[in-house]
PDB file of C-alpha atoms and ligand atoms in Angstrom:
ATOM      1  CA  MET A 194     -31.760   4.690  -7.585  1.00  0.00           C
ATOM      2  CA  PRO A 195     -30.600   3.949 -11.159  1.00  0.00           C
ATOM      3  CA  SER A 196     -31.397   0.264 -10.765  1.00  0.00           C
ATOM      4  CA  GLY A 197     -34.263  -1.013  -8.639  1.00  0.00           C
ATOM      5  CA  ILE A 198     -33.899  -3.051  -5.486  1.00  0.00           C
ATOM      6  CA  TYR A 199     -34.602  -6.282  -7.361  1.00  0.00           C
ATOM      7  CA  GLU A 200     -31.671  -5.588  -9.710  1.00  0.00           C
ATOM      8  CA  CYS A 201     -29.490  -4.725  -6.727  1.00  0.00           C
ATOM      9  CA  ILE A 202     -30.169  -7.956  -4.868  1.00  0.00           C
ATOM     10  CA  SER A 203     -29.772  -9.866  -8.158  1.00  0.00           C
ATOM     11  CA  LEU A 204     -26.340  -8.316  -8.639  1.00  0.00           C
ATOM     12  CA  ILE A 205     -25.307  -9.229  -5.082  1.00  0.00           C
ATOM     13  CA  ALA A 206     -26.525 -12.800  -5.699  1.00  0.00           C
ATOM     14  CA  GLU A 207     -24.602 -12.966  -8.975  1.00  0.00           C
ATOM     15  CA  ARG A 208     -21.344 -11.719  -7.415  1.00  0.00           C
ATOM     16  CA  ILE A 209     -21.708 -14.132  -4.492  1.00  0.00           C
ATOM     17  CA  ALA A 210     -22.242 -16.996  -6.959  1.00  0.00           C
ATOM     18  CA  ASP A 211     -19.187 -15.882  -8.979  1.00  0.00           C
ATOM     19  CA  ASN A 212     -17.104 -15.887  -5.779  1.00  0.00           C
ATOM     20  CA  LYS A 213     -18.511 -19.062  -4.269  1.00  0.00           C
ATOM     21  CA  ASP A 214     -15.313 -21.089  -4.679  1.00  0.00           C
ATOM     22  CA  PHE A 215     -13.078 -18.196  -3.624  1.00  0.00           C
ATOM     23  CA  LEU A 216     -15.047 -17.609  -0.399  1.00  0.00           C
ATOM     24  CA  THR A 217     -15.099 -21.309   0.354  1.00  0.00           C
ATOM     25  CA  GLU A 218     -11.342 -21.524  -0.185  1.00  0.00           C
ATOM     26  CA  LEU A 219     -10.789 -18.636   2.268  1.00  0.00           C
ATOM     27  CA  ASP A 220     -12.970 -20.446   4.798  1.00  0.00           C
ATOM     28  CA  ARG A 221     -11.021 -23.673   4.201  1.00  0.00           C
ATOM     29  CA  GLU A 222      -7.914 -21.914   5.496  1.00  0.00           C
ATOM     30  CA  ILE A 223      -9.355 -20.682   8.784  1.00  0.00           C
ATOM     31  CA  GLY A 224     -12.818 -22.226   9.106  1.00  0.00           C
ATOM     32  CA  ASP A 225     -14.820 -25.157   7.812  1.00  0.00           C
ATOM     33  CA  SER A 226     -14.842 -24.570   4.032  1.00  0.00           C
ATOM     34  CA  ASP A 227     -18.457 -23.534   3.712  1.00  0.00           C
ATOM     35  CA  HIS A 228     -18.702 -19.727   3.558  1.00  0.00           C
ATOM     36  CA  GLY A 229     -19.107 -19.574  -0.233  1.00  0.00           C
ATOM     37  CA  ILE A 230     -21.490 -22.513  -0.163  1.00  0.00           C
ATOM     38  CA  ASN A 231     -23.539 -20.936   2.637  1.00  0.00           C
ATOM     39  CA  MET A 232     -23.752 -17.546   0.963  1.00  0.00           C
ATOM     40  CA  SER A 233     -24.594 -18.839  -2.487  1.00  0.00           C
ATOM     41  CA  ARG A 234     -27.188 -21.251  -1.128  1.00  0.00           C
ATOM     42  CA  GLY A 235     -28.744 -18.345   0.735  1.00  0.00           C
ATOM     43  CA  PHE A 236     -28.860 -16.016  -2.248  1.00  0.00           C
ATOM     44  CA  THR A 237     -30.158 -18.737  -4.553  1.00  0.00           C
ATOM     45  CA  ALA A 238     -33.058 -19.138  -2.112  1.00  0.00           C
ATOM     46  CA  VAL A 239     -33.508 -15.351  -1.974  1.00  0.00           C
ATOM     47  CA  MET A 240     -33.753 -15.097  -5.762  1.00  0.00           C
ATOM     48  CA  GLU A 241     -36.381 -17.851  -5.791  1.00  0.00           C
ATOM     49  CA  LYS A 242     -38.486 -15.746  -3.401  1.00  0.00           C
ATOM     50  CA  LEU A 243     -38.182 -12.377  -5.198  1.00  0.00           C
ATOM     51  CA  SER A 244     -39.978 -11.293  -8.311  1.00  0.00           C
ATOM     52  CA  PRO A 245     -38.650  -8.670 -10.753  1.00  0.00           C
ATOM     53  CA  ASP A 246     -41.675  -6.406 -10.306  1.00  0.00           C
ATOM     54  CA  GLU A 247     -41.034  -5.881  -6.580  1.00  0.00           C
ATOM     55  CA  SER A 248     -39.950  -2.312  -5.962  1.00  0.00           C
ATOM     56  CA  ASP A 249     -40.584  -1.700  -2.240  1.00  0.00           C
ATOM     57  CA  ILE A 250     -37.018  -1.617  -0.938  1.00  0.00           C
ATOM     58  CA  GLY A 251     -38.034  -2.416   2.631  1.00  0.00           C
ATOM     59  CA  ALA A 252     -40.177  -5.387   1.638  1.00  0.00           C
ATOM     60  CA  VAL A 253     -37.418  -6.837  -0.543  1.00  0.00           C
ATOM     61  CA  LEU A 254     -34.716  -6.328   2.092  1.00  0.00           C
ATOM     62  CA  LYS A 255     -36.893  -7.936   4.778  1.00  0.00           C
ATOM     63  CA  LYS A 256     -37.625 -10.914   2.544  1.00  0.00           C
ATOM     64  CA  THR A 257     -33.913 -11.212   1.788  1.00  0.00           C
ATOM     65  CA  GLY A 258     -33.065 -11.119   5.482  1.00  0.00           C
ATOM     66  CA  MET A 259     -35.684 -13.659   6.493  1.00  0.00           C
ATOM     67  CA  THR A 260     -34.589 -16.030   3.760  1.00  0.00           C
ATOM     68  CA  LEU A 261     -30.920 -15.787   4.745  1.00  0.00           C
ATOM     69  CA  LEU A 262     -31.897 -16.349   8.382  1.00  0.00           C
ATOM     70  CA  SER A 263     -33.866 -19.467   7.565  1.00  0.00           C
ATOM     71  CA  LYS A 264     -31.772 -20.980   4.769  1.00  0.00           C
ATOM     72  CA  VAL A 265     -28.168 -20.367   5.697  1.00  0.00           C
ATOM     73  CA  GLY A 266     -26.478 -22.550   8.227  1.00  0.00           C
ATOM     74  CA  GLY A 267     -23.392 -21.225   9.916  1.00  0.00           C
ATOM     75  CA  ALA A 268     -22.706 -17.932  11.599  1.00  0.00           C
ATOM     76  CA  SER A 269     -23.040 -15.850   8.476  1.00  0.00           C
ATOM     77  CA  GLY A 270     -26.734 -16.634   7.813  1.00  0.00           C
ATOM     78  CA  PRO A 271     -28.161 -15.124  10.988  1.00  0.00           C
ATOM     79  CA  LEU A 272     -25.647 -12.245  10.858  1.00  0.00           C
ATOM     80  CA  TYR A 273     -26.321 -11.200   7.262  1.00  0.00           C
ATOM     81  CA  GLY A 274     -29.998 -12.053   7.759  1.00  0.00           C
ATOM     82  CA  THR A 275     -30.210  -9.606  10.654  1.00  0.00           C
ATOM     83  CA  ALA A 276     -28.323  -6.955   8.681  1.00  0.00           C
ATOM     84  CA  TYR A 277     -30.821  -7.095   5.784  1.00  0.00           C
ATOM     85  CA  MET A 278     -33.811  -7.198   8.155  1.00  0.00           C
ATOM     86  CA  GLU A 279     -32.596  -4.109  10.023  1.00  0.00           C
ATOM     87  CA  ALA A 280     -31.969  -2.299   6.717  1.00  0.00           C
ATOM     88  CA  GLY A 281     -35.460  -3.325   5.603  1.00  0.00           C
ATOM     89  CA  LYS A 282     -37.093  -1.764   8.653  1.00  0.00           C
ATOM     90  CA  LEU A 283     -35.740   1.649   7.603  1.00  0.00           C
ATOM     91  CA  THR A 284     -36.888   1.461   4.006  1.00  0.00           C
ATOM     92  CA  VAL A 285     -40.496   0.237   4.114  1.00  0.00           C
ATOM     93  CA  GLY A 286     -42.500   1.833   1.304  1.00  0.00           C
ATOM     94  CA  LYS A 287     -39.469   3.441  -0.307  1.00  0.00           C
ATOM     95  CA  THR A 288     -38.569   2.876  -3.952  1.00  0.00           C
ATOM     96  CA  ASP A 289     -35.553   5.129  -3.886  1.00  0.00           C
ATOM     97  CA  ILE A 290     -33.030   6.126  -1.248  1.00  0.00           C
ATOM     98  CA  THR A 291     -30.951   9.177  -0.420  1.00  0.00           C
ATOM     99  CA  THR A 292     -27.371   9.254   0.843  1.00  0.00           C
ATOM    100  CA  GLU A 293     -28.813   9.872   4.330  1.00  0.00           C
ATOM    101  CA  ASP A 294     -30.882   6.700   3.948  1.00  0.00           C
ATOM    102  CA  MET A 295     -27.783   4.763   2.879  1.00  0.00           C
ATOM    103  CA  LYS A 296     -25.906   6.082   5.900  1.00  0.00           C
ATOM    104  CA  SER A 297     -28.694   4.823   8.175  1.00  0.00           C
ATOM    105  CA  ILE A 298     -28.921   1.511   6.333  1.00  0.00           C
ATOM    106  CA  LEU A 299     -25.217   0.759   6.757  1.00  0.00           C
ATOM    107  CA  GLU A 300     -25.276   1.794  10.409  1.00  0.00           C
ATOM    108  CA  ALA A 301     -28.385  -0.262  11.155  1.00  0.00           C
ATOM    109  CA  ALA A 302     -26.950  -3.321   9.386  1.00  0.00           C
ATOM    110  CA  ILE A 303     -23.768  -3.059  11.445  1.00  0.00           C
ATOM    111  CA  ALA A 304     -25.704  -2.527  14.681  1.00  0.00           C
ATOM    112  CA  GLY A 305     -27.790  -5.633  13.897  1.00  0.00           C
ATOM    113  CA  ILE A 306     -24.690  -7.736  13.259  1.00  0.00           C
ATOM    114  CA  GLN A 307     -23.128  -6.493  16.482  1.00  0.00           C
ATOM    115  CA  LYS A 308     -26.243  -7.105  18.545  1.00  0.00           C
ATOM    116  CA  ARG A 309     -26.422 -10.655  17.283  1.00  0.00           C
ATOM    117  CA  GLY A 310     -22.741 -11.581  17.113  1.00  0.00           C
ATOM    118  CA  LYS A 311     -21.304  -9.460  19.923  1.00  0.00           C
ATOM    119  CA  ALA A 312     -18.175  -8.641  17.936  1.00  0.00           C
ATOM    120  CA  VAL A 313     -16.349  -5.338  17.651  1.00  0.00           C
ATOM    121  CA  LYS A 314     -13.870  -4.047  15.078  1.00  0.00           C
ATOM    122  CA  GLY A 315     -10.543  -5.882  15.081  1.00  0.00           C
ATOM    123  CA  GLU A 316     -11.820  -9.411  15.746  1.00  0.00           C
ATOM    124  CA  LYS A 317     -11.328 -10.586  12.140  1.00  0.00           C
ATOM    125  CA  THR A 318     -14.949 -10.648  11.029  1.00  0.00           C
ATOM    126  CA  MET A 319     -17.218  -9.067   8.433  1.00  0.00           C
ATOM    127  CA  LEU A 320     -17.279  -5.990  10.689  1.00  0.00           C
ATOM    128  CA  ASP A 321     -13.665  -5.248   9.752  1.00  0.00           C
ATOM    129  CA  SER A 322     -14.756  -4.330   6.261  1.00  0.00           C
ATOM    130  CA  LEU A 323     -18.235  -3.013   7.077  1.00  0.00           C
ATOM    131  CA  ILE A 324     -17.354  -0.585   9.879  1.00  0.00           C
ATOM    132  CA  PRO A 325     -14.571   1.269   7.975  1.00  0.00           C
ATOM    133  CA  ALA A 326     -16.823   1.300   4.907  1.00  0.00           C
ATOM    134  CA  SER A 327     -19.654   2.917   6.826  1.00  0.00           C
ATOM    135  CA  GLU A 328     -17.310   5.452   8.425  1.00  0.00           C
ATOM    136  CA  SER A 329     -15.832   6.448   5.065  1.00  0.00           C
ATOM    137  CA  PHE A 330     -19.262   6.699   3.494  1.00  0.00           C
ATOM    138  CA  ASN A 331     -20.422   9.037   6.274  1.00  0.00           C
ATOM    139  CA  LYS A 332     -17.302  11.180   5.979  1.00  0.00           C
ATOM    140  CA  LYS A 333     -17.690  11.544   2.208  1.00  0.00           C
ATOM    141  CA  ILE A 334     -21.352  12.467   2.246  1.00  0.00           C
ATOM    142  CA  ALA A 335     -20.745  14.953   5.076  1.00  0.00           C
ATOM    143  CA  GLU A 336     -18.388  16.647   2.609  1.00  0.00           C
ATOM    144  CA  GLY A 337     -21.225  16.771   0.099  1.00  0.00           C
ATOM    145  CA  ALA A 338     -20.351  13.737  -2.014  1.00  0.00           C
ATOM    146  CA  ASP A 339     -23.031  11.928  -4.000  1.00  0.00           C
ATOM    147  CA  MET A 340     -24.092   8.301  -3.497  1.00  0.00           C
ATOM    148  CA  VAL A 341     -21.640   6.703  -5.930  1.00  0.00           C
ATOM    149  CA  THR A 342     -18.666   8.754  -4.704  1.00  0.00           C
ATOM    150  CA  GLY A 343     -19.568   7.828  -1.125  1.00  0.00           C
ATOM    151  CA  LEU A 344     -19.814   4.164  -2.033  1.00  0.00           C
ATOM    152  CA  GLU A 345     -16.493   4.283  -3.914  1.00  0.00           C
ATOM    153  CA  ALA A 346     -14.855   5.501  -0.702  1.00  0.00           C
ATOM    154  CA  ALA A 347     -16.727   2.866   1.296  1.00  0.00           C
ATOM    155  CA  CYS A 348     -15.458   0.082  -0.983  1.00  0.00           C
ATOM    156  CA  GLU A 349     -11.898   1.366  -0.797  1.00  0.00           C
ATOM    157  CA  SER A 350     -12.022   1.292   3.002  1.00  0.00           C
ATOM    158  CA  ALA A 351     -13.687  -2.130   2.984  1.00  0.00           C
ATOM    159  CA  ARG A 352     -10.855  -3.435   0.800  1.00  0.00           C
ATOM    160  CA  GLU A 353      -8.304  -2.037   3.259  1.00  0.00           C
ATOM    161  CA  GLY A 354     -10.320  -3.680   6.025  1.00  0.00           C
ATOM    162  CA  VAL A 355     -10.082  -7.047   4.273  1.00  0.00           C
ATOM    163  CA  GLU A 356      -6.286  -6.598   4.004  1.00  0.00           C
ATOM    164  CA  TYR A 357      -6.181  -5.692   7.694  1.00  0.00           C
ATOM    165  CA  THR A 358      -7.915  -8.981   8.609  1.00  0.00           C
ATOM    166  CA  LYS A 359      -4.811 -10.802   7.328  1.00  0.00           C
ATOM    167  CA  THR A 360      -2.748  -9.184  10.066  1.00  0.00           C
ATOM    168  CA  ILE A 361      -4.919  -9.938  13.097  1.00  0.00           C
ATOM    169  CA  ILE A 362      -5.949 -12.901  15.242  1.00  0.00           C
ATOM    170  CA  ALA A 363      -9.547 -14.082  15.044  1.00  0.00           C
ATOM    171  CA  THR A 364     -11.314 -13.794  18.371  1.00  0.00           C
ATOM    172  CA  LYS A 365     -14.875 -14.498  17.178  1.00  0.00           C
ATOM    173  CA  GLY A 366     -16.354 -17.317  15.157  1.00  0.00           C
ATOM    174  CA  ARG A 367     -14.758 -20.588  14.097  1.00  0.00           C
ATOM    175  CA  ALA A 368     -11.461 -18.995  13.072  1.00  0.00           C
ATOM    176  CA  SER A 369     -10.888 -18.069  16.731  1.00  0.00           C
ATOM    177  CA  TYR A 370     -10.147 -21.758  17.439  1.00  0.00           C
ATOM    178  CA  LEU A 371      -6.936 -21.283  15.450  1.00  0.00           C
ATOM    179  CA  GLY A 372      -5.627 -18.466  17.629  1.00  0.00           C
ATOM    180  CA  GLU A 373      -2.339 -17.137  16.233  1.00  0.00           C
ATOM    181  CA  ARG A 374      -2.528 -19.519  13.296  1.00  0.00           C
ATOM    182  CA  SER A 375      -5.344 -17.388  11.905  1.00  0.00           C
ATOM    183  CA  ILE A 376      -2.798 -14.645  11.168  1.00  0.00           C
ATOM    184  CA  GLY A 377      -1.880 -14.380   7.489  1.00  0.00           C
ATOM    185  CA  HIS A 378      -5.328 -15.383   6.270  1.00  0.00           C
ATOM    186  CA  GLN A 379      -7.998 -13.016   5.078  1.00  0.00           C
ATOM    187  CA  ASP A 380     -11.404 -13.323   6.674  1.00  0.00           C
ATOM    188  CA  PRO A 381     -14.089 -14.892   4.474  1.00  0.00           C
ATOM    189  CA  GLY A 382     -16.929 -12.830   5.943  1.00  0.00           C
ATOM    190  CA  ALA A 383     -15.025  -9.550   5.579  1.00  0.00           C
ATOM    191  CA  THR A 384     -14.488 -10.566   1.954  1.00  0.00           C
ATOM    192  CA  SER A 385     -18.153 -11.371   1.257  1.00  0.00           C
ATOM    193  CA  ALA A 386     -19.059  -8.032   2.845  1.00  0.00           C
ATOM    194  CA  LEU A 387     -16.655  -6.254   0.463  1.00  0.00           C
ATOM    195  CA  ILE A 388     -18.173  -8.141  -2.481  1.00  0.00           C
ATOM    196  CA  THR A 389     -21.637  -7.046  -1.309  1.00  0.00           C
ATOM    197  CA  LEU A 390     -20.599  -3.389  -0.991  1.00  0.00           C
ATOM    198  CA  GLU A 391     -19.019  -3.446  -4.457  1.00  0.00           C
ATOM    199  CA  ALA A 392     -22.246  -4.849  -5.892  1.00  0.00           C
ATOM    200  CA  ILE A 393     -24.248  -2.091  -4.167  1.00  0.00           C
ATOM    201  CA  ARG A 394     -21.835   0.525  -5.572  1.00  0.00           C
ATOM    202  CA  ASP A 395     -22.141  -0.904  -9.082  1.00  0.00           C
ATOM    203  CA  CYS A 396     -25.898  -1.112  -8.749  1.00  0.00           C
ATOM    204  CA  MET A 397     -26.053   2.570  -7.770  1.00  0.00           C
ATOM    205  CA  LYS A 398     -23.939   3.450 -10.798  1.00  0.00           C
ATOM    206  CA  GLY A 399     -26.741   1.965 -12.874  1.00  0.00           C
TER     207      GLY A 399
HETATM  208  P1  ADP B 207     -19.405 -20.641  10.072  1.00  0.00           P
HETATM  209  O1  ADP B 207     -18.248 -19.917  10.680  1.00  0.00           O
HETATM  210  O2  ADP B 207     -20.453 -20.955  11.071  1.00  0.00           O
HETATM  211  O3  ADP B 207     -18.966 -21.810   9.252  1.00  0.00           O
HETATM  212  P2  ADP B 207     -19.530 -19.038   7.671  1.00  0.00           P
HETATM  213  O4  ADP B 207     -18.346 -19.805   7.250  1.00  0.00           O
HETATM  214  O5  ADP B 207     -20.635 -18.948   6.676  1.00  0.00           O
HETATM  215  O6  ADP B 207     -20.108 -19.601   9.049  1.00  0.00           O
HETATM  216  O7  ADP B 207     -19.123 -17.550   8.025  1.00  0.00           O
HETATM  217  C1  ADP B 207     -17.899 -17.236   8.628  1.00  0.00           C
HETATM  218  C2  ADP B 207     -17.756 -15.731   8.757  1.00  0.00           C
HETATM  219  O8  ADP B 207     -18.710 -15.221   9.662  1.00  0.00           O
HETATM  220  C3  ADP B 207     -16.421 -15.307   9.302  1.00  0.00           C
HETATM  221  O9  ADP B 207     -15.457 -15.196   8.274  1.00  0.00           O
HETATM  222  C4  ADP B 207     -16.719 -13.975   9.970  1.00  0.00           C
HETATM  223  O10 ADP B 207     -16.523 -12.884   9.085  1.00  0.00           O
HETATM  224  C5  ADP B 207     -18.192 -14.059  10.272  1.00  0.00           C
HETATM  225  N1  ADP B 207     -18.428 -14.136  11.715  1.00  0.00           N
HETATM  226  C6  ADP B 207     -18.319 -15.201  12.515  1.00  0.00           C
HETATM  227  N2  ADP B 207     -18.665 -14.893  13.786  1.00  0.00           N
HETATM  228  C7  ADP B 207     -18.988 -13.570  13.777  1.00  0.00           C
HETATM  229  C8  ADP B 207     -19.446 -12.626  14.770  1.00  0.00           C
HETATM  230  N3  ADP B 207     -19.656 -12.993  16.037  1.00  0.00           N
HETATM  231  N4  ADP B 207     -19.688 -11.347  14.376  1.00  0.00           N
HETATM  232  C9  ADP B 207     -19.505 -10.973  13.091  1.00  0.00           C
HETATM  233  N5  ADP B 207     -19.097 -11.816  12.113  1.00  0.00           N
HETATM  234  C10 ADP B 207     -18.842 -13.083  12.448  1.00  0.00           C
HETATM  235 MG1   MG B 208     -17.631 -21.648   7.695  1.00  0.00          MG
END
């Protein structure tokens, strides 16, 4: 990995902080105006717990997940927390990852989110960017693509997934209370997931 896991999580934290107001504004439209606040509070706490010399990917991801679970109120804390914890279980002792590892990480993160939140694709959640991203990544690497090329494709599909959330009714989470009125608004969690994937892509570019 061109940058270490500490740099990767730092970049995610930075992008979340940069998009705090944007994510909160999206959540104001169909939720309770706290998604950006929740996510940036969580990643501020994560950065306080990590030290730059940590290189065990699994240990860092587990710490990230546990911190998000304990510090973030709202649906997104336990969901992202579980995703990072599940990814961490697959990467204990590793300081570098292959495309096969990344495939497993994305799949395990999604499985964790689904186990916890019981949502499927098409319910206007973070899964609507993550699932297409994971599928595109797998397709690309099966064709022999490298990590960055795979992640480029993943981000493109995640972006399409975010656009797709504007066209559908929320049936999970707070936005589901709005029913049809949720149409026309992009999902905050799908957006923070896209931001996360773009940070991972940029981190892998080095
Ligand atoms: P809350 O909705 O509790 O205020 P946040 O605002 O931080 O929490 O997060 C909202 C986001 O969480 C939504 O935009 C959606 O993407 C995601 N979300 C909510 N419920 C679920 C679920 N069951 N499965 C997956 N993602 C979910
Ligand atoms: Mg909210």
